[in-house]
Short mmCIF file of C-alpha atoms and ligand atoms in Angstrom, two decimals:
data_model
loop_
_atom_site.label_atom_id
_atom_site.label_comp_id
_atom_site.label_asym_id
_atom_site.label_seq_id
_atom_site.Cartn_x
_atom_site.Cartn_y
_atom_site.Cartn_z
CA MET A 270 0.00 0.00 0.00
CA GLU A 271 1.64 3.22 -1.08
CA TYR A 272 -0.91 5.71 0.24
CA GLU A 273 -1.59 5.22 3.89
CA SER A 274 -3.01 7.54 6.50
CA VAL A 275 -1.52 6.60 9.90
CA ASN A 276 -2.01 8.79 12.96
CA PRO A 277 1.53 9.31 14.36
CA PHE A 278 0.11 10.16 17.80
CA THR A 279 -1.55 6.77 18.19
CA GLY A 280 0.28 4.69 15.59
CA LYS A 281 -3.11 3.53 14.30
CA THR A 282 -3.87 3.21 10.60
CA VAL A 283 -6.78 5.49 9.74
CA LYS A 284 -7.31 4.69 6.07
CA THR A 285 -5.45 3.19 3.13
CA PHE A 286 -5.76 3.92 -0.56
CA ASN A 287 -4.77 1.96 -3.64
CA ALA A 288 -2.42 3.59 -6.10
CA PHE A 289 -3.86 4.29 -9.55
CA THR A 290 -3.53 1.73 -12.31
CA ASP A 291 -1.72 2.91 -15.43
CA SER A 292 -5.01 3.24 -17.29
CA GLN A 293 -6.51 5.36 -14.47
CA LEU A 294 -3.44 7.56 -14.65
CA GLU A 295 -3.73 7.88 -18.43
CA ALA A 296 -7.36 9.02 -18.10
CA LYS A 297 -6.33 11.70 -15.57
CA ILE A 298 -3.55 13.04 -17.80
CA ALA A 299 -5.91 13.12 -20.78
CA LYS A 300 -8.50 15.10 -18.78
CA ALA A 301 -5.90 17.59 -17.58
CA ALA A 302 -4.70 18.10 -21.16
CA SER A 303 -8.19 18.61 -22.59
CA CYS A 304 -9.18 20.91 -19.73
CA TYR A 305 -6.12 23.03 -20.52
CA GLU A 306 -7.43 23.72 -24.03
CA THR A 307 -10.45 25.56 -22.62
CA TRP A 308 -8.95 26.89 -19.37
CA ARG A 309 -6.16 28.66 -21.27
CA THR A 310 -8.78 30.72 -23.18
CA LYS A 311 -10.50 31.99 -20.01
CA SER A 312 -9.95 35.54 -18.83
CA TYR A 313 -8.17 36.20 -15.55
CA ALA A 314 -11.50 37.32 -14.12
CA GLN A 315 -13.09 33.99 -15.06
CA ARG A 316 -10.23 32.01 -13.54
CA ALA A 317 -10.31 34.17 -10.43
CA VAL A 318 -13.95 33.24 -9.77
CA ILE A 319 -12.91 29.63 -9.13
CA VAL A 320 -9.63 30.31 -7.35
CA ALA A 321 -11.25 32.91 -5.05
CA LYS A 322 -14.11 30.53 -4.35
CA ALA A 323 -11.63 27.82 -3.30
CA ALA A 324 -10.02 30.37 -0.94
CA GLN A 325 -13.38 31.28 0.50
CA LEU A 326 -14.35 27.62 1.06
CA MET A 327 -11.08 26.95 2.88
CA HIS A 328 -11.54 29.99 5.08
CA ALA A 329 -15.07 28.87 5.87
CA ASP A 330 -14.08 25.38 6.96
CA VAL A 331 -10.70 25.74 8.65
CA ASP A 332 -11.30 23.06 11.28
CA LYS A 333 -12.32 20.38 8.80
CA PHE A 334 -9.07 20.78 6.83
CA ALA A 335 -6.94 21.30 9.95
CA LYS A 336 -8.10 18.09 11.64
CA HIS A 337 -7.00 16.00 8.69
CA ALA A 338 -3.49 17.47 8.77
CA THR A 339 -3.19 16.86 12.52
CA ILE A 340 -4.47 13.30 12.28
CA GLU A 341 -2.31 12.38 9.28
CA MET A 342 1.01 13.97 10.14
CA GLY A 343 0.76 15.09 13.77
CA LYS A 344 0.89 18.87 13.33
CA LEU A 345 -0.30 20.77 16.42
CA ILE A 346 -3.93 21.71 15.80
CA ASN A 347 -3.35 25.46 16.07
CA GLU A 348 -0.47 25.20 13.59
CA SER A 349 -2.78 23.24 11.26
CA ARG A 350 -5.41 25.97 11.52
CA GLY A 351 -2.76 28.59 10.76
CA GLU A 352 -1.64 26.60 7.73
CA VAL A 353 -5.18 26.28 6.38
CA ASN A 354 -5.80 30.01 6.75
CA PHE A 355 -2.48 30.83 5.11
CA SER A 356 -3.20 28.44 2.22
CA ALA A 357 -6.54 30.17 1.63
CA ASN A 358 -4.79 33.56 1.76
CA ILE A 359 -2.36 32.41 -0.95
CA LEU A 360 -5.21 31.37 -3.23
CA ALA A 361 -6.99 34.70 -2.62
CA TYR A 362 -3.76 36.60 -3.27
CA TYR A 363 -3.28 35.02 -6.69
CA ALA A 364 -6.97 35.40 -7.58
CA LYS A 365 -6.52 39.12 -6.95
CA ASN A 366 -3.07 39.86 -8.37
CA SER A 367 -2.33 37.47 -11.24
CA GLU A 368 -3.63 39.63 -14.06
CA ARG A 369 -1.34 42.43 -12.91
CA PHE A 370 1.66 40.08 -12.54
CA LEU A 371 1.20 38.68 -16.04
CA ALA A 372 0.22 41.89 -17.82
CA PRO A 373 2.16 42.68 -21.03
CA VAL A 374 5.37 44.62 -20.39
CA LYS A 375 6.37 47.32 -22.86
CA LEU A 376 10.00 47.24 -24.07
CA HIS A 377 11.96 50.04 -25.69
CA PRO A 378 14.06 48.78 -28.62
CA GLU A 379 16.01 51.22 -30.75
CA HIS A 380 13.56 50.78 -33.63
CA GLY A 381 9.84 50.02 -33.68
CA GLU A 382 7.79 48.81 -30.76
CA ALA A 383 7.98 45.68 -28.65
CA HIS A 384 6.40 44.05 -25.67
CA MET A 385 6.63 40.83 -23.65
CA GLU A 386 3.47 38.88 -23.06
CA SER A 387 2.86 35.93 -20.76
CA SER A 388 0.88 32.88 -21.73
CA PRO A 389 0.27 29.52 -20.08
CA ILE A 390 2.28 26.49 -21.23
CA GLY A 391 0.02 23.51 -20.46
CA VAL A 392 -0.22 20.75 -17.89
CA ILE A 393 2.19 21.14 -14.97
CA PHE A 394 3.15 18.16 -12.80
CA CYS A 395 3.70 19.01 -9.13
CA VAL A 396 5.27 16.63 -6.58
CA GLU A 397 4.68 17.78 -3.01
CA PRO A 398 5.76 16.85 0.55
CA TRP A 399 3.68 16.01 3.61
CA ASN A 400 5.11 18.57 6.03
CA PHE A 401 2.70 21.33 5.00
CA PRO A 402 0.01 19.19 3.43
CA TYR A 403 -2.14 22.14 2.24
CA TYR A 404 0.25 25.09 2.05
CA GLN A 405 2.53 23.27 -0.40
CA LEU A 406 -0.47 22.57 -2.63
CA ALA A 407 -1.74 26.16 -2.44
CA ARG A 408 1.72 27.43 -3.43
CA VAL A 409 1.44 25.64 -6.77
CA ALA A 410 -2.32 25.72 -7.35
CA GLY A 411 -2.84 29.47 -6.81
CA PRO A 412 -0.28 30.79 -9.30
CA HIS A 413 -0.24 28.07 -11.93
CA LEU A 414 -4.02 27.80 -12.27
CA MET A 415 -4.38 31.57 -12.43
CA ALA A 416 -1.70 31.63 -15.15
CA GLY A 417 -3.96 29.40 -17.27
CA ASN A 418 -2.17 26.08 -16.75
CA THR A 419 -3.79 22.93 -15.38
CA ILE A 420 -2.07 20.83 -12.74
CA LEU A 421 -1.50 17.20 -11.83
CA VAL A 422 -0.36 16.72 -8.24
CA LYS A 423 1.45 13.80 -6.66
CA HIS A 424 1.27 14.32 -2.90
CA ALA A 425 3.31 12.37 -0.33
CA GLY A 426 2.27 8.81 0.50
CA CYS A 427 1.46 9.58 4.15
CA VAL A 428 -1.10 12.38 3.62
CA PRO A 429 -3.64 10.95 1.16
CA GLN A 430 -6.64 12.36 3.00
CA CYS A 431 -5.28 15.91 2.85
CA ALA A 432 -4.51 15.35 -0.85
CA ILE A 433 -8.04 14.18 -1.58
CA GLU A 434 -9.57 16.94 0.56
CA PHE A 435 -7.70 19.58 -1.41
CA GLU A 436 -8.78 18.08 -4.73
CA GLN A 437 -12.39 18.05 -3.50
CA LEU A 438 -12.01 21.75 -2.68
CA TRP A 439 -11.59 22.51 -6.39
CA ILE A 440 -14.60 20.42 -7.32
CA ASP A 441 -16.64 22.28 -4.68
CA ALA A 442 -15.35 25.59 -6.03
CA GLY A 443 -16.79 24.75 -9.47
CA ALA A 444 -13.55 23.86 -11.26
CA PRO A 445 -13.90 22.03 -14.57
CA GLU A 446 -12.80 18.39 -14.50
CA GLY A 447 -9.06 18.17 -15.13
CA LEU A 448 -8.19 21.59 -13.72
CA TYR A 449 -6.71 20.25 -10.47
CA THR A 450 -6.05 16.51 -10.28
CA ASN A 451 -4.67 14.51 -7.38
CA LEU A 452 -2.64 11.49 -8.48
CA LEU A 453 -2.15 8.49 -6.20
CA ILE A 454 0.88 7.13 -8.06
CA SER A 455 4.22 5.39 -7.54
CA HIS A 456 7.63 6.90 -8.25
CA GLU A 457 7.82 4.84 -11.47
CA GLN A 458 4.49 6.25 -12.62
CA SER A 459 5.72 9.70 -11.67
CA ASP A 460 8.61 9.22 -14.11
CA LYS A 461 6.12 8.35 -16.82
CA VAL A 462 4.17 11.52 -16.11
CA ILE A 463 7.36 13.57 -16.48
CA ASP A 464 8.09 11.83 -19.80
CA ASP A 465 4.56 12.37 -21.12
CA PRO A 466 4.58 14.95 -23.96
CA ARG A 467 1.30 16.45 -22.72
CA VAL A 468 3.06 17.53 -19.51
CA LYS A 469 5.05 20.74 -20.03
CA GLY A 470 6.60 21.53 -16.66
CA VAL A 471 7.57 19.90 -13.37
CA ALA A 472 7.61 21.42 -9.87
CA LEU A 473 8.99 19.55 -6.86
CA THR A 474 9.11 20.39 -3.20
CA GLY A 475 10.97 17.67 -1.36
CA SER A 476 14.33 16.19 -0.50
CA VAL A 477 17.62 16.63 -2.36
CA ALA A 478 17.46 12.97 -3.46
CA ALA A 479 14.03 13.48 -5.02
CA GLY A 480 15.31 16.72 -6.56
CA ARG A 481 18.19 14.96 -8.28
CA SER A 482 15.93 12.25 -9.66
CA ILE A 483 13.03 14.46 -10.79
CA SER A 484 15.07 17.38 -12.14
CA SER A 485 17.28 15.08 -14.20
CA ARG A 486 14.22 13.36 -15.64
CA ALA A 487 12.70 16.74 -16.49
CA GLY A 488 16.02 17.83 -17.97
CA THR A 489 16.25 14.78 -20.20
CA ASN A 490 12.82 15.75 -21.51
CA LEU A 491 13.88 19.41 -21.86
CA LYS A 492 11.06 20.47 -19.57
CA VAL A 493 11.17 23.52 -17.38
CA SER A 494 11.30 22.69 -13.67
CA SER A 495 11.45 24.30 -10.26
CA MET A 496 13.03 22.61 -7.24
CA GLU A 497 12.24 23.57 -3.63
CA LEU A 498 14.51 21.25 -1.66
CA GLY A 499 16.00 20.89 1.78
CA GLY A 500 17.84 23.33 3.99
CA SER A 501 20.04 23.68 7.04
CA ASP A 502 19.41 27.31 7.86
CA ALA A 503 21.68 29.26 10.13
CA PHE A 504 20.25 31.11 13.13
CA ILE A 505 23.00 33.65 13.81
CA VAL A 506 23.04 35.38 17.19
CA LEU A 507 25.38 38.38 17.42
CA GLU A 508 26.73 39.60 20.76
CA ASP A 509 24.35 42.59 20.82
CA ALA A 510 21.18 40.49 20.41
CA ASP A 511 18.39 40.86 22.92
CA LEU A 512 18.41 37.31 24.31
CA GLU A 513 15.05 37.53 26.07
CA LYS A 514 13.43 38.24 22.71
CA THR A 515 15.70 35.94 20.70
CA ILE A 516 15.12 32.71 22.67
CA PRO A 517 11.39 32.38 21.85
CA TRP A 518 12.29 32.75 18.17
CA ALA A 519 14.99 30.10 18.52
CA VAL A 520 12.48 27.69 20.04
CA TRP A 521 9.85 28.50 17.43
CA GLY A 522 12.40 28.37 14.63
CA ARG A 523 13.53 24.87 15.55
CA MET A 524 10.34 23.35 16.99
CA TYR A 525 7.56 24.72 14.75
CA ASN A 526 5.92 21.78 12.92
CA ALA A 527 7.92 19.46 15.23
CA GLY A 528 11.06 20.71 13.47
CA GLN A 529 9.96 19.34 10.11
CA THR A 530 10.25 22.51 8.07
CA CYS A 531 12.59 23.00 5.13
CA CYS A 532 13.45 26.50 6.27
CA ALA A 533 13.55 25.74 10.00
CA SER A 534 16.47 27.10 12.00
CA LYS A 535 18.79 24.11 12.13
CA ARG A 536 22.25 25.50 12.89
CA PHE A 537 22.46 27.89 15.86
CA ILE A 538 25.59 29.96 15.38
CA VAL A 539 26.25 32.14 18.40
CA VAL A 540 29.03 34.66 19.03
CA ASP A 541 31.22 33.49 21.93
CA GLU A 542 30.50 36.50 24.16
CA ILE A 543 26.89 35.39 24.72
CA ALA A 544 27.09 31.72 23.70
CA ASP A 545 26.92 30.25 27.26
CA LYS A 546 23.94 32.38 28.19
CA PHE A 547 22.17 31.56 24.93
CA LEU A 548 22.74 27.82 25.32
CA ALA A 549 21.50 27.75 28.93
CA LYS A 550 18.35 29.70 28.10
CA PHE A 551 17.68 27.76 24.89
CA LYS A 552 17.99 24.48 26.80
CA SER A 553 15.57 25.46 29.52
CA ALA A 554 13.05 26.84 27.00
CA LEU A 555 13.14 23.55 25.09
CA GLU A 556 12.82 21.55 28.32
CA ALA A 557 9.65 23.46 29.13
CA LEU A 558 7.82 22.16 26.03
CA LYS A 559 4.95 19.82 26.73
CA PRO A 560 4.59 16.67 24.60
CA GLY A 561 1.05 15.44 24.12
CA ASP A 562 -1.95 15.02 21.87
CA PRO A 563 -1.54 17.37 18.89
CA MET A 564 -5.33 17.83 18.92
CA ASP A 565 -5.05 19.38 22.39
CA GLU A 566 -4.49 23.14 22.10
CA THR A 567 -2.26 23.17 25.18
CA THR A 568 0.27 20.72 23.71
CA THR A 569 3.49 22.43 22.61
CA HIS A 570 5.51 19.43 21.39
CA GLY A 571 3.89 17.14 18.84
CA PRO A 572 4.93 13.82 17.33
CA LEU A 573 6.93 13.46 14.13
CA SER A 574 4.98 12.70 10.97
CA THR A 575 5.61 8.94 10.93
CA GLU A 576 7.33 6.22 12.92
CA SER A 577 9.99 5.94 10.20
CA ALA A 578 10.69 9.68 10.34
CA LEU A 579 11.43 9.18 14.05
CA THR A 580 13.64 6.11 13.66
CA ASP A 581 15.59 7.75 10.81
CA LEU A 582 16.19 10.85 12.91
CA LEU A 583 17.32 8.82 15.94
CA LYS A 584 19.81 6.98 13.72
CA GLN A 585 21.08 10.30 12.38
CA VAL A 586 21.64 11.61 15.91
CA ASP A 587 23.42 8.39 16.94
CA ALA A 588 25.66 8.61 13.85
CA ALA A 589 26.51 12.24 14.69
CA VAL A 590 27.42 11.25 18.27
CA ALA A 591 29.51 8.29 17.06
CA LYS A 592 31.56 10.80 15.04
CA GLY A 593 32.19 13.11 17.99
CA ALA A 594 29.10 15.26 18.54
CA LYS A 595 27.96 15.78 22.13
CA VAL A 596 24.35 15.71 23.30
CA ALA A 597 23.62 18.83 25.35
CA LEU A 598 19.92 18.00 25.56
CA GLY A 599 17.62 15.11 24.61
CA GLY A 600 18.74 12.77 21.86
CA LYS A 601 16.23 9.98 22.54
CA ARG A 602 12.74 8.82 21.73
CA ILE A 603 10.21 10.07 24.31
CA ASP A 604 9.01 7.14 26.38
CA ARG A 605 5.32 7.24 25.48
CA GLU A 606 2.96 6.13 22.74
CA GLY A 607 3.44 7.87 19.38
CA ALA A 608 6.34 9.05 17.21
CA PHE A 609 7.82 11.53 19.72
CA MET A 610 11.44 12.68 19.74
CA GLU A 611 12.98 14.66 22.59
CA ALA A 612 13.94 18.24 21.80
CA THR A 613 17.65 17.81 21.18
CA ILE A 614 20.74 20.00 21.09
CA LEU A 615 23.99 18.71 19.60
CA THR A 616 27.26 20.52 20.25
CA ASP A 617 30.83 19.90 19.06
CA VAL A 618 29.74 18.98 15.54
CA LYS A 619 33.03 19.40 13.69
CA PRO A 620 33.41 19.83 9.91
CA ASP A 621 34.72 16.25 9.58
CA ASN A 622 31.52 14.88 11.14
CA PRO A 623 29.06 13.99 8.33
CA ALA A 624 26.31 15.55 10.49
CA PHE A 625 27.95 18.95 9.88
CA ARG A 626 26.53 18.93 6.34
CA ASP A 627 23.28 17.08 7.16
CA GLU A 628 19.74 18.32 7.36
CA PHE A 629 18.05 17.23 10.63
CA PHE A 630 14.36 17.09 9.76
CA GLY A 631 12.95 17.13 13.26
CA PRO A 632 13.54 18.69 16.71
CA VAL A 633 17.35 18.52 16.63
CA ALA A 634 19.38 21.73 16.88
CA MET A 635 23.09 21.93 16.13
CA PHE A 636 24.83 24.53 18.29
CA PHE A 637 28.05 26.26 17.20
CA ARG A 638 30.12 28.81 19.10
CA VAL A 639 32.05 31.32 16.95
CA LYS A 640 34.55 34.11 17.66
CA ASP A 641 32.74 36.98 15.95
CA GLU A 642 30.43 38.17 13.19
CA ALA A 643 32.83 37.27 10.37
CA ALA A 644 33.23 33.73 11.71
CA ALA A 645 29.44 33.42 11.99
CA ILE A 646 29.00 34.38 8.34
CA ALA A 647 31.77 32.01 7.23
CA LEU A 648 30.20 29.11 9.13
CA ALA A 649 26.72 29.93 7.84
CA ASN A 650 28.10 29.76 4.30
CA ASP A 651 29.95 26.49 4.89
CA SER A 652 26.91 24.46 3.91
CA ASP A 653 25.74 22.55 0.86
CA PHE A 654 22.34 24.14 1.38
CA GLY A 655 21.26 27.70 0.73
CA LEU A 656 17.60 28.08 1.57
CA GLY A 657 17.10 30.71 4.29
CA GLY A 658 18.64 32.00 7.49
CA SER A 659 18.27 34.47 10.33
CA VAL A 660 20.40 36.98 12.15
CA PHE A 661 19.57 38.46 15.55
CA THR A 662 21.03 41.83 16.55
CA LYS A 663 19.83 45.12 18.01
CA ASP A 664 21.49 46.94 15.12
CA ILE A 665 19.27 46.55 12.05
CA ALA A 666 21.86 48.06 9.67
CA ARG A 667 24.37 45.47 10.91
CA GLY A 668 21.76 42.75 10.47
CA LYS A 669 21.25 43.84 6.86
CA ARG A 670 24.99 43.79 6.21
CA VAL A 671 25.20 40.24 7.56
CA ALA A 672 22.13 39.20 5.55
CA THR A 673 23.79 40.41 2.34
CA GLN A 674 26.82 38.21 2.99
CA VAL A 675 24.99 34.96 3.74
CA GLU A 676 24.67 32.81 0.61
CA THR A 677 21.03 31.73 0.70
CA GLY A 678 17.79 32.50 -1.10
CA MET A 679 16.19 34.25 1.88
CA MET A 680 17.44 36.07 5.00
CA PHE A 681 15.45 37.31 7.98
CA ILE A 682 16.56 39.89 10.51
CA ASN A 683 15.29 39.40 14.08
CA ASN A 684 12.85 36.82 12.78
CA ILE A 685 12.86 33.21 11.67
CA ASP A 686 12.22 32.22 8.05
CA TRP A 687 8.66 33.29 7.68
CA SER A 688 6.80 33.32 4.41
CA ASP A 689 4.02 35.52 3.14
CA ALA A 690 1.95 35.21 -0.05
CA GLU A 691 3.70 38.34 -1.32
CA LEU A 692 7.31 37.20 -0.63
CA PRO A 693 9.25 34.98 -3.05
CA PHE A 694 10.35 31.71 -1.45
CA GLY A 695 13.23 29.49 -2.58
CA GLY A 696 16.89 28.69 -2.35
CA ILE A 697 20.24 28.20 -4.04
CA LYS A 698 22.85 25.40 -4.00
CA ASP A 699 21.37 22.03 -2.91
CA SER A 700 18.24 23.85 -1.75
CA GLY A 701 17.17 23.98 -5.39
CA TYR A 702 16.20 26.61 -7.91
CA GLY A 703 13.19 28.65 -8.91
CA ARG A 704 10.87 30.56 -6.62
CA GLU A 705 7.36 30.07 -5.32
CA LEU A 706 4.98 32.76 -4.00
CA GLY A 707 4.87 36.46 -4.84
CA ASN A 708 5.13 37.78 -8.37
CA MET A 709 8.13 35.53 -9.09
CA GLY A 710 6.19 32.36 -8.25
CA ILE A 711 3.70 32.86 -11.06
CA GLN A 712 6.42 33.47 -13.66
CA GLU A 713 7.92 29.95 -13.41
CA PHE A 714 5.59 28.14 -15.81
CA VAL A 715 4.57 30.78 -18.35
CA ASN A 716 5.82 31.49 -21.84
CA LYS A 717 7.42 34.93 -21.84
CA LYS A 718 6.88 35.83 -25.46
CA LEU A 719 8.48 38.75 -27.24
CA VAL A 720 6.30 40.55 -29.80
CA ARG A 721 8.01 43.21 -31.89
CA THR A 722 6.34 45.47 -34.46
CA HIS A 723 8.38 47.13 -37.18
CA ASP A 724 7.43 50.36 -38.98
CA MET A 725 7.41 49.29 -42.68
CA ALA A 726 8.01 52.88 -43.79
CA ALA A 727 11.22 53.10 -41.80
CA PRO A 728 14.55 52.38 -43.55
CA LEU A 729 15.98 48.84 -43.26
CA VAL A 730 18.47 48.58 -40.46
P1 LIG B 902 10.75 13.39 -0.23
O1 LIG B 902 10.99 12.02 0.24
O2 LIG B 902 11.58 13.95 -1.30
O3 LIG B 902 9.19 13.45 -0.62
C1 LIG B 902 8.61 14.61 -1.16
C2 LIG B 902 7.66 14.21 -2.29
O4 LIG B 902 8.43 13.68 -3.36
C3 LIG B 902 6.68 13.11 -1.90
O5 LIG B 902 5.47 13.32 -2.61
C4 LIG B 902 7.37 11.85 -2.40
O6 LIG B 902 6.46 10.81 -2.66
C5 LIG B 902 7.97 12.37 -3.67
N1 LIG B 902 9.11 11.65 -4.19
C6 LIG B 902 10.27 11.35 -3.54
N2 LIG B 902 11.13 10.74 -4.38
C7 LIG B 902 10.50 10.64 -5.57
C8 LIG B 902 10.85 10.10 -6.83
N3 LIG B 902 12.03 9.55 -7.05
N4 LIG B 902 9.94 10.16 -7.82
C9 LIG B 902 8.74 10.73 -7.63
N5 LIG B 902 8.34 11.26 -6.47
C10 LIG B 902 9.21 11.21 -5.45
O7 LIG B 902 10.85 14.43 0.94
P2 LIG B 902 10.43 14.25 2.44
O8 LIG B 902 11.58 13.69 3.14
O9 LIG B 902 9.13 13.57 2.59
O10 LIG B 902 10.19 15.78 2.79
C11 LIG B 902 11.09 16.51 3.44
C12 LIG B 902 12.09 17.20 2.55
O11 LIG B 902 11.43 18.19 1.78
C13 LIG B 902 13.11 17.90 3.38
O12 LIG B 902 14.38 17.79 2.80
C14 LIG B 902 12.62 19.35 3.33
O13 LIG B 902 13.63 20.27 3.61
C15 LIG B 902 12.08 19.44 1.94
N6 LIG B 902 11.13 20.55 1.82
C16 LIG B 902 11.48 21.65 1.08
C17 LIG B 902 10.63 22.75 1.01
C18 LIG B 902 11.00 23.98 0.22
O14 LIG B 902 10.11 24.76 -0.10
N7 LIG B 902 12.27 24.19 -0.13
C19 LIG B 902 9.41 22.73 1.67
C20 LIG B 902 9.09 21.60 2.40
C21 LIG B 902 9.95 20.51 2.47
P3 LIG B 902 6.32 9.56 -1.65
O15 LIG B 902 5.82 10.08 -0.38
O16 LIG B 902 5.35 8.68 -2.37
O17 LIG B 902 7.69 8.95 -1.55
#
């Protein structure tokens, strides 16, 4: 069974789903392709009716969507509600702004007139992860549907109910059949979708391994792709930071979504002068978290998404320790039912320890002490990843100077990586390429066509 909904708080299987047969998959691709032929001709206003309706339906039924996320992947219920609201906001944002983002742009050549226009390209295949089971879908559905494309979505195997719920949302919003299609398919079938000539673009949010496999397949087919991959973001604390205000961000940055966020704060890089104080306060703030039922609003520490996510993370911590890392806090499974991992801090992770370059996708913080600001920047940049990062300082101008020197796709001053419908999201290096959200996000899968008009009376040039 490839699609299985298992509650990580109880370990109980909630529901299982069969993967599509090849002929079911073929019918879905054919529908998406034929829907594209009519959807592409619709005005932005016509498309916006459906996309805005989907936003409105999500806003109106936050708890229904949120409960599914919490049951399937253990997200704290208030975080699930926040995610549902944010997903609806993203859809509403694109319903409102897409026509402006894709409006023709006048150019100024030496002779004649010219403009760039934007048109859809066809069926886009999107492969999405479980960690934000609605937000990741909204990030592709909002822009690409408003641009006039249709989409096929392969969601992660552990969140089939969220995947089906989000597809139903489009049906309820009045979408034509084939506009938004959820695919319950294997990796082999996913390769066939990428190869299919009716599919014109591929978007992935997921691990580096998936990125290598899917982007190379798209490349072989000469198809445009965007890759939102992993990260190991630095959380830089300079000596002038206000620690009382910084610690809650450190906890939130590492523990939000049980630490399973691509742009979570994963490497805490603290200037020596305040490193001891930071570590002591960070430790006691993490110790104060309360593990429990993610459906209970008072719980502050939820389970990981699956039992295998927990066992993989425990192995990763053990491997780091075997190579010289020290455990300053946690490091073990929590002795209770469910896929719970202790909030963990690793210190003494040296560059020759493979963990130094790893992404810990769960509540495991790596702590580094550095001499000064320059050393903090150098360490932040000594990473294969380049997604986001934060710097904490009382001096905003200094924070901006540091932000400029950190080699990532996003930097946040006195804040953790925090997205907004308006702000482009994405990374460099092994964190991938392309951007989602904002104006940039809608430009990824459109044809930017040049149209030039020549004055026939003018002399030949
Ligand atoms: P994953 O294993 O790569 O899974 C993500 C999605 O890709 C799932 O739908 C998965 O399907 C699919 N997939 C994986 N390998 C595939 C292949 N060879 N062919 C077709 N589909 C494939 O990632 P994960 O470990 O679940 O998710 C966490 C990772 O995603 C972390 O590295 C995290 O940093 C990254 N992430 C990045 C962003 C971003 O915006 N940059 C956001 C969120 C998460 P199955 O479930 O069926 O295997």
